[in-house]
């Protein structure tokens, strides 16, 4: 993993094993071109649909998106992830996202509509039982997708004070505190009924957040106050030009390190959209859409430098990388690697 004292960059890729995916993969990242070279794959976890890194522990965590939802921990100080203990139950079903926050791994459980906190030991391994499961309540107007809560994402806010969860089923974002391992609801923010929020990304200044809506191909711009733990919607912008022809289900959203660009992926249309915030961050403008390099882009990832963008294309079974134009933000396809049923990419 090192060359002359400098850690080589790695990408970790999740995939749906039930659809033929190889599990969790490791790839080397070429710092000059962004190109990926696959190094290894481990298949010890069913359907590892989302991954999160803890660099402080050299650990990778993976959700098992199954009816009996669980999290696996891997050591990643080599070219092949090594299991670090047994799978740990999340006390909910269908976890779709996880993050590391305040000495815990948090999971968003889509099937059961809940958020779970799993304590992390000093060595990065998981204790073995959830310290808290916070059940969401509510529903939305979409007759098929919003009959119950569906937590889709949970992550820390930029200040590290709050855990923020996005619920597609209830058209809302919840702000939570984690005290003594217990999740408590601080505030719930309602978004437009029927929008179906899926993922949220913060502006690097920490004063705004962009919520990507799956059931209406838009981004909701919100003001964020870490002091109050409050989110206030101020506008909504389409991620596609005109009325889409066929399915349009937005999936992933990332923001450039300098805050100049926002990228989203939309399944069905199979495009990556480029949006630019206004000077104060409260308005977005759609400037371009480009092919995602495959079919059904389930997630996006951005190189920490902001130079390269990655799309995990689930149905075409590949991960495509793009070089980002530094002036326009428009991605230019560089290449791809084959990953059946690809679900996500994280870079470390």
GROMACS .gro file of C-alpha atoms in nm:
model
  348
    1UNK     CA    1   0.000   0.000   0.000
    2UNK     CA    2   0.297   0.235   0.021
    3UNK     CA    3   0.558   0.359  -0.218
    4UNK     CA    4   0.840   0.572  -0.083
    5UNK     CA    5   0.637   0.648   0.229
    6UNK     CA    6   0.332   0.767   0.035
    7UNK     CA    7   0.011   0.568   0.065
    8UNK     CA    8  -0.123   0.455  -0.269
    9UNK     CA    9  -0.480   0.554  -0.334
   10UNK     CA   10  -0.740   0.280  -0.327
   11UNK     CA   11  -1.102   0.256  -0.433
   12UNK     CA   12  -1.348   0.015  -0.273
   13UNK     CA   13  -1.648  -0.101  -0.471
   14UNK     CA   14  -1.967  -0.265  -0.350
   15UNK     CA   15  -2.189  -0.495  -0.556
   16UNK     CA   16  -2.510  -0.696  -0.524
   17UNK     CA   17  -2.411  -1.060  -0.481
   18UNK     CA   18  -2.771  -1.173  -0.538
   19UNK     CA   19  -2.744  -1.030  -0.891
   20UNK     CA   20  -2.404  -1.186  -0.966
   21UNK     CA   21  -2.180  -0.926  -0.809
   22UNK     CA   22  -1.843  -1.034  -0.662
   23UNK     CA   23  -1.901  -0.865  -0.323
   24UNK     CA   24  -1.650  -0.602  -0.204
   25UNK     CA   25  -1.368  -0.517  -0.445
   26UNK     CA   26  -1.045  -0.324  -0.406
   27UNK     CA   27  -0.892  -0.126  -0.691
   28UNK     CA   28  -0.575   0.076  -0.732
   29UNK     CA   29  -0.629   0.435  -0.843
   30UNK     CA   30  -0.396   0.602  -1.088
   31UNK     CA   31  -0.347   0.951  -0.948
   32UNK     CA   32  -0.269   1.095  -1.290
   33UNK     CA   33  -0.566   0.962  -1.486
   34UNK     CA   34  -0.814   0.839  -1.225
   35UNK     CA   35  -0.807   0.494  -1.384
   36UNK     CA   36  -0.898   0.191  -1.173
   37UNK     CA   37  -0.714  -0.142  -1.171
   38UNK     CA   38  -0.895  -0.420  -0.985
   39UNK     CA   39  -0.682  -0.595  -0.723
   40UNK     CA   40  -0.907  -0.828  -0.524
   41UNK     CA   41  -1.262  -0.926  -0.432
   42UNK     CA   42  -1.414  -1.079  -0.117
   43UNK     CA   43  -1.763  -1.226  -0.107
   44UNK     CA   44  -1.825  -1.288   0.262
   45UNK     CA   45  -2.115  -1.042   0.291
   46UNK     CA   46  -2.447  -1.076   0.106
   47UNK     CA   47  -2.532  -0.770  -0.106
   48UNK     CA   48  -2.279  -0.514   0.027
   49UNK     CA   49  -2.463  -0.223  -0.134
   50UNK     CA   50  -2.288   0.062   0.045
   51UNK     CA   51  -1.944   0.111   0.200
   52UNK     CA   52  -1.783   0.359   0.439
   53UNK     CA   53  -1.418   0.409   0.535
   54UNK     CA   54  -1.268   0.487   0.874
   55UNK     CA   55  -0.914   0.602   0.784
   56UNK     CA   56  -0.821   0.636   1.152
   57UNK     CA   57  -0.861   0.261   1.194
   58UNK     CA   58  -0.776   0.143   0.840
   59UNK     CA   59  -1.126  -0.007   0.843
   60UNK     CA   60  -1.397  -0.046   0.582
   61UNK     CA   61  -1.759  -0.102   0.681
   62UNK     CA   62  -2.019  -0.257   0.450
   63UNK     CA   63  -2.396  -0.285   0.489
   64UNK     CA   64  -2.563  -0.610   0.392
   65UNK     CA   65  -2.879  -0.492   0.216
   66UNK     CA   66  -3.090  -0.792   0.310
   67UNK     CA   67  -3.407  -0.855   0.508
   68UNK     CA   68  -3.187  -0.934   0.811
   69UNK     CA   69  -2.975  -0.624   0.771
   70UNK     CA   70  -2.620  -0.629   0.901
   71UNK     CA   71  -2.283  -0.453   0.890
   72UNK     CA   72  -1.943  -0.612   0.822
   73UNK     CA   73  -1.606  -0.466   0.920
   74UNK     CA   74  -1.289  -0.519   0.714
   75UNK     CA   75  -0.928  -0.423   0.771
   76UNK     CA   76  -0.789  -0.253   0.461
   77UNK     CA   77  -0.420  -0.208   0.534
   78UNK     CA   78  -0.334  -0.434   0.238
   79UNK     CA   79  -0.458  -0.501  -0.113
   80UNK     CA   80  -0.736  -0.735   0.001
   81UNK     CA   81  -0.992  -0.651   0.272
   82UNK     CA   82  -0.967  -0.885   0.571
   83UNK     CA   83  -1.278  -0.960   0.781
   84UNK     CA   84  -1.257  -0.809   1.129
   85UNK     CA   85  -1.521  -0.997   1.323
   86UNK     CA   86  -1.864  -1.140   1.245
   87UNK     CA   87  -2.152  -0.955   1.084
   88UNK     CA   88  -2.343  -0.737   1.329
   89UNK     CA   89  -2.720  -0.699   1.308
   90UNK     CA   90  -2.860  -0.349   1.256
   91UNK     CA   91  -3.196  -0.439   1.410
   92UNK     CA   92  -3.370  -0.334   1.088
   93UNK     CA   93  -3.420  -0.449   0.731
   94UNK     CA   94  -3.270  -0.346   0.400
   95UNK     CA   95  -2.993  -0.106   0.508
   96UNK     CA   96  -2.892   0.106   0.209
   97UNK     CA   97  -2.634   0.346   0.354
   98UNK     CA   98  -2.390   0.382   0.640
   99UNK     CA   99  -2.144   0.634   0.782
  100UNK     CA  100  -1.901   0.675   1.070
  101UNK     CA  101  -2.004   0.923   1.339
  102UNK     CA  102  -1.899   0.989   1.698
  103UNK     CA  103  -1.751   0.648   1.767
  104UNK     CA  104  -2.035   0.463   1.597
  105UNK     CA  105  -2.135   0.325   1.260
  106UNK     CA  106  -2.477   0.458   1.161
  107UNK     CA  107  -2.700   0.277   0.910
  108UNK     CA  108  -3.009   0.392   0.721
  109UNK     CA  109  -3.248   0.098   0.700
  110UNK     CA  110  -3.472   0.142   0.397
  111UNK     CA  111  -3.696  -0.159   0.450
  112UNK     CA  112  -3.786  -0.091   0.812
  113UNK     CA  113  -3.761   0.288   0.793
  114UNK     CA  114  -3.515   0.327   1.080
  115UNK     CA  115  -3.164   0.445   1.168
  116UNK     CA  116  -2.924   0.234   1.374
  117UNK     CA  117  -2.617   0.318   1.583
  118UNK     CA  118  -2.351   0.047   1.623
  119UNK     CA  119  -2.067   0.118   1.872
  120UNK     CA  120  -1.710   0.098   1.739
  121UNK     CA  121  -1.427  -0.037   1.956
  122UNK     CA  122  -1.091   0.138   1.988
  123UNK     CA  123  -0.943  -0.094   1.724
  124UNK     CA  124  -1.225  -0.020   1.476
  125UNK     CA  125  -1.412  -0.347   1.522
  126UNK     CA  126  -1.783  -0.351   1.605
  127UNK     CA  127  -1.902  -0.426   1.957
  128UNK     CA  128  -2.163  -0.676   1.841
  129UNK     CA  129  -2.498  -0.514   1.919
  130UNK     CA  130  -2.679  -0.194   1.830
  131UNK     CA  131  -2.680   0.072   2.100
  132UNK     CA  132  -2.984   0.242   1.948
  133UNK     CA  133  -3.244   0.198   1.673
  134UNK     CA  134  -3.451   0.508   1.594
  135UNK     CA  135  -3.773   0.424   1.413
  136UNK     CA  136  -3.908   0.677   1.164
  137UNK     CA  137  -4.282   0.746   1.137
  138UNK     CA  138  -4.500   0.877   0.855
  139UNK     CA  139  -4.581   0.827   0.488
  140UNK     CA  140  -4.613   1.022   0.164
  141UNK     CA  141  -4.859   1.056  -0.126
  142UNK     CA  142  -4.688   0.816  -0.369
  143UNK     CA  143  -4.912   0.508  -0.355
  144UNK     CA  144  -4.637   0.255  -0.431
  145UNK     CA  145  -4.322   0.399  -0.280
  146UNK     CA  146  -4.440   0.600   0.021
  147UNK     CA  147  -4.675   0.382   0.224
  148UNK     CA  148  -4.426   0.376   0.513
  149UNK     CA  149  -4.092   0.528   0.616
  150UNK     CA  150  -3.788   0.441   0.403
  151UNK     CA  151  -3.465   0.579   0.548
  152UNK     CA  152  -3.222   0.597   0.256
  153UNK     CA  153  -2.915   0.779   0.389
  154UNK     CA  154  -2.762   0.889   0.718
  155UNK     CA  155  -2.446   1.096   0.765
  156UNK     CA  156  -2.281   1.348   0.997
  157UNK     CA  157  -2.320   1.718   0.928
  158UNK     CA  158  -1.997   1.911   0.857
  159UNK     CA  159  -1.972   2.030   1.218
  160UNK     CA  160  -1.978   1.674   1.352
  161UNK     CA  161  -2.255   1.765   1.598
  162UNK     CA  162  -2.553   1.607   1.425
  163UNK     CA  163  -2.655   1.296   1.236
  164UNK     CA  164  -2.878   1.377   0.937
  165UNK     CA  165  -3.103   1.111   0.785
  166UNK     CA  166  -3.296   1.130   0.458
  167UNK     CA  167  -3.627   0.942   0.430
  168UNK     CA  168  -3.777   0.873   0.087
  169UNK     CA  169  -4.102   0.739   0.231
  170UNK     CA  170  -4.190   1.038   0.448
  171UNK     CA  171  -4.060   1.325   0.229
  172UNK     CA  172  -3.847   1.451   0.514
  173UNK     CA  173  -3.501   1.495   0.660
  174UNK     CA  174  -3.439   1.421   1.027
  175UNK     CA  175  -3.169   1.580   1.240
  176UNK     CA  176  -3.061   1.359   1.530
  177UNK     CA  177  -2.827   1.374   1.827
  178UNK     CA  178  -2.620   1.081   1.948
  179UNK     CA  179  -2.567   1.092   2.323
  180UNK     CA  180  -2.424   0.797   2.512
  181UNK     CA  181  -2.489   0.574   2.214
  182UNK     CA  182  -2.858   0.669   2.198
  183UNK     CA  183  -3.008   0.836   1.891
  184UNK     CA  184  -3.267   1.103   1.968
  185UNK     CA  185  -3.472   1.305   1.721
  186UNK     CA  186  -3.389   1.675   1.737
  187UNK     CA  187  -3.591   1.802   1.442
  188UNK     CA  188  -3.777   1.673   1.135
  189UNK     CA  189  -3.789   1.891   0.825
  190UNK     CA  190  -4.067   1.839   0.569
  191UNK     CA  191  -3.985   1.858   0.198
  192UNK     CA  192  -4.229   1.884  -0.092
  193UNK     CA  193  -4.486   1.600  -0.074
  194UNK     CA  194  -4.412   1.326  -0.325
  195UNK     CA  195  -4.056   1.438  -0.395
  196UNK     CA  196  -3.904   1.124  -0.240
  197UNK     CA  197  -3.571   1.252  -0.102
  198UNK     CA  198  -3.292   0.995  -0.138
  199UNK     CA  199  -2.949   1.145  -0.063
  200UNK     CA  200  -2.810   1.471   0.072
  201UNK     CA  201  -2.473   1.640   0.020
  202UNK     CA  202  -2.341   1.942   0.209
  203UNK     CA  203  -2.170   2.242   0.056
  204UNK     CA  204  -1.809   2.255   0.185
  205UNK     CA  205  -1.877   2.583   0.367
  206UNK     CA  206  -2.133   2.395   0.576
  207UNK     CA  207  -2.409   2.653   0.535
  208UNK     CA  208  -2.616   2.475   0.269
  209UNK     CA  209  -2.723   2.124   0.181
  210UNK     CA  210  -2.849   1.978  -0.145
  211UNK     CA  211  -3.115   1.705  -0.122
  212UNK     CA  212  -3.151   1.482  -0.428
  213UNK     CA  213  -3.510   1.368  -0.485
  214UNK     CA  214  -3.570   1.025  -0.640
  215UNK     CA  215  -3.943   1.050  -0.716
  216UNK     CA  216  -3.916   1.394  -0.876
  217UNK     CA  217  -3.588   1.443  -1.063
  218UNK     CA  218  -3.487   1.755  -0.871
  219UNK     CA  219  -3.249   1.888  -0.608
  220UNK     CA  220  -3.388   2.078  -0.309
  221UNK     CA  221  -3.151   2.350  -0.185
  222UNK     CA  222  -3.160   2.402   0.191
  223UNK     CA  223  -3.000   2.638   0.439
  224UNK     CA  224  -2.823   2.453   0.719
  225UNK     CA  225  -2.754   2.582   1.069
  226UNK     CA  226  -2.521   2.363   1.273
  227UNK     CA  227  -2.579   2.588   1.575
  228UNK     CA  228  -2.953   2.516   1.573
  229UNK     CA  229  -2.945   2.179   1.400
  230UNK     CA  230  -3.197   2.309   1.148
  231UNK     CA  231  -3.248   2.268   0.775
  232UNK     CA  232  -3.468   2.508   0.576
  233UNK     CA  233  -3.566   2.445   0.212
  234UNK     CA  234  -3.519   2.753  -0.007
  235UNK     CA  235  -3.557   2.622  -0.364
  236UNK     CA  236  -3.581   2.325  -0.598
  237UNK     CA  237  -3.402   2.272  -0.930
  238UNK     CA  238  -3.454   2.004  -1.200
  239UNK     CA  239  -3.157   1.777  -1.271
  240UNK     CA  240  -3.278   1.710  -1.627
  241UNK     CA  241  -3.363   1.949  -1.909
  242UNK     CA  242  -3.724   1.918  -2.019
  243UNK     CA  243  -3.964   1.633  -1.947
  244UNK     CA  244  -3.777   1.299  -1.931
  245UNK     CA  245  -3.863   1.032  -2.186
  246UNK     CA  246  -3.913   0.717  -1.977
  247UNK     CA  247  -3.789   0.637  -1.628
  248UNK     CA  248  -3.597   0.901  -1.434
  249UNK     CA  249  -3.481   0.804  -1.086
  250UNK     CA  250  -3.201   1.020  -0.943
  251UNK     CA  251  -2.960   0.826  -0.724
  252UNK     CA  252  -2.629   0.987  -0.624
  253UNK     CA  253  -2.512   1.341  -0.551
  254UNK     CA  254  -2.164   1.484  -0.480
  255UNK     CA  255  -2.026   1.837  -0.440
  256UNK     CA  256  -1.682   1.956  -0.547
  257UNK     CA  257  -1.430   2.036  -0.269
  258UNK     CA  258  -1.442   2.406  -0.363
  259UNK     CA  259  -1.823   2.411  -0.381
  260UNK     CA  260  -1.834   2.529  -0.744
  261UNK     CA  261  -2.007   2.220  -0.886
  262UNK     CA  262  -2.275   1.970  -0.792
  263UNK     CA  263  -2.309   1.640  -0.980
  264UNK     CA  264  -2.605   1.405  -0.978
  265UNK     CA  265  -2.676   1.068  -1.142
  266UNK     CA  266  -3.014   0.965  -1.282
  267UNK     CA  267  -3.110   0.606  -1.353
  268UNK     CA  268  -3.331   0.537  -1.652
  269UNK     CA  269  -3.196   0.843  -1.831
  270UNK     CA  270  -2.845   0.709  -1.750
  271UNK     CA  271  -2.684   1.050  -1.724
  272UNK     CA  272  -2.465   1.255  -1.496
  273UNK     CA  273  -2.588   1.612  -1.453
  274UNK     CA  274  -2.370   1.912  -1.376
  275UNK     CA  275  -2.513   2.197  -1.172
  276UNK     CA  276  -2.353   2.515  -1.045
  277UNK     CA  277  -2.451   2.699  -0.724
  278UNK     CA  278  -2.496   3.074  -0.724
  279UNK     CA  279  -2.267   3.302  -0.527
  280UNK     CA  280  -2.451   3.254  -0.198
  281UNK     CA  281  -2.520   2.882  -0.252
  282UNK     CA  282  -2.902   2.910  -0.243
  283UNK     CA  283  -2.969   2.861  -0.613
  284UNK     CA  284  -2.860   2.588  -0.856
  285UNK     CA  285  -2.837   2.603  -1.234
  286UNK     CA  286  -2.830   2.296  -1.458
  287UNK     CA  287  -2.546   2.345  -1.707
  288UNK     CA  288  -2.500   2.005  -1.874
  289UNK     CA  289  -2.586   1.635  -1.877
  290UNK     CA  290  -2.351   1.365  -2.007
  291UNK     CA  291  -2.389   0.986  -2.048
  292UNK     CA  292  -2.294   0.797  -1.732
  293UNK     CA  293  -2.085   0.546  -1.929
  294UNK     CA  294  -2.320   0.255  -1.861
  295UNK     CA  295  -2.672   0.170  -1.746
  296UNK     CA  296  -2.852   0.248  -1.420
  297UNK     CA  297  -2.596   0.460  -1.232
  298UNK     CA  298  -2.669   0.380  -0.867
  299UNK     CA  299  -2.405   0.598  -0.704
  300UNK     CA  300  -2.142   0.862  -0.769
  301UNK     CA  301  -1.807   0.918  -0.598
  302UNK     CA  302  -1.560   1.203  -0.627
  303UNK     CA  303  -1.184   1.186  -0.592
  304UNK     CA  304  -1.079   1.396  -0.288
  305UNK     CA  305  -0.897   1.636  -0.523
  306UNK     CA  306  -1.216   1.692  -0.724
  307UNK     CA  307  -1.039   1.595  -1.048
  308UNK     CA  308  -1.210   1.261  -1.111
  309UNK     CA  309  -1.569   1.140  -1.087
  310UNK     CA  310  -1.683   0.777  -1.067
  311UNK     CA  311  -2.018   0.619  -1.153
  312UNK     CA  312  -2.122   0.274  -1.030
  313UNK     CA  313  -2.345   0.147  -1.312
  314UNK     CA  314  -2.550  -0.135  -1.166
  315UNK     CA  315  -2.726  -0.287  -1.467
  316UNK     CA  316  -2.440  -0.260  -1.717
  317UNK     CA  317  -2.204  -0.400  -1.453
  318UNK     CA  318  -1.919  -0.150  -1.456
  319UNK     CA  319  -1.759   0.144  -1.282
  320UNK     CA  320  -1.677   0.434  -1.514
  321UNK     CA  321  -1.433   0.712  -1.436
  322UNK     CA  322  -1.438   1.066  -1.572
  323UNK     CA  323  -1.192   1.355  -1.576
  324UNK     CA  324  -1.363   1.673  -1.458
  325UNK     CA  325  -1.310   1.992  -1.659
  326UNK     CA  326  -1.181   2.238  -1.394
  327UNK     CA  327  -1.353   2.536  -1.560
  328UNK     CA  328  -1.695   2.393  -1.648
  329UNK     CA  329  -1.728   2.090  -1.421
  330UNK     CA  330  -1.831   1.878  -1.719
  331UNK     CA  331  -1.704   1.518  -1.684
  332UNK     CA  332  -1.517   1.354  -1.974
  333UNK     CA  333  -1.521   0.974  -1.984
  334UNK     CA  334  -1.182   0.816  -1.922
  335UNK     CA  335  -1.257   0.443  -1.907
  336UNK     CA  336  -1.424   0.171  -1.702
  337UNK     CA  337  -1.374  -0.159  -1.524
  338UNK     CA  338  -1.615  -0.451  -1.520
  339UNK     CA  339  -1.800  -0.495  -1.190
  340UNK     CA  340  -2.122  -0.698  -1.218
  341UNK     CA  341  -2.413  -0.539  -1.027
  342UNK     CA  342  -2.196  -0.247  -0.908
  343UNK     CA  343  -2.360  -0.050  -0.626
  344UNK     CA  344  -2.117   0.211  -0.492
  345UNK     CA  345  -1.759   0.339  -0.487
  346UNK     CA  346  -1.563   0.496  -0.201
  347UNK     CA  347  -1.209   0.630  -0.227
  348UNK     CA  348  -0.940   0.635   0.038
   0.00000   0.00000   0.00000
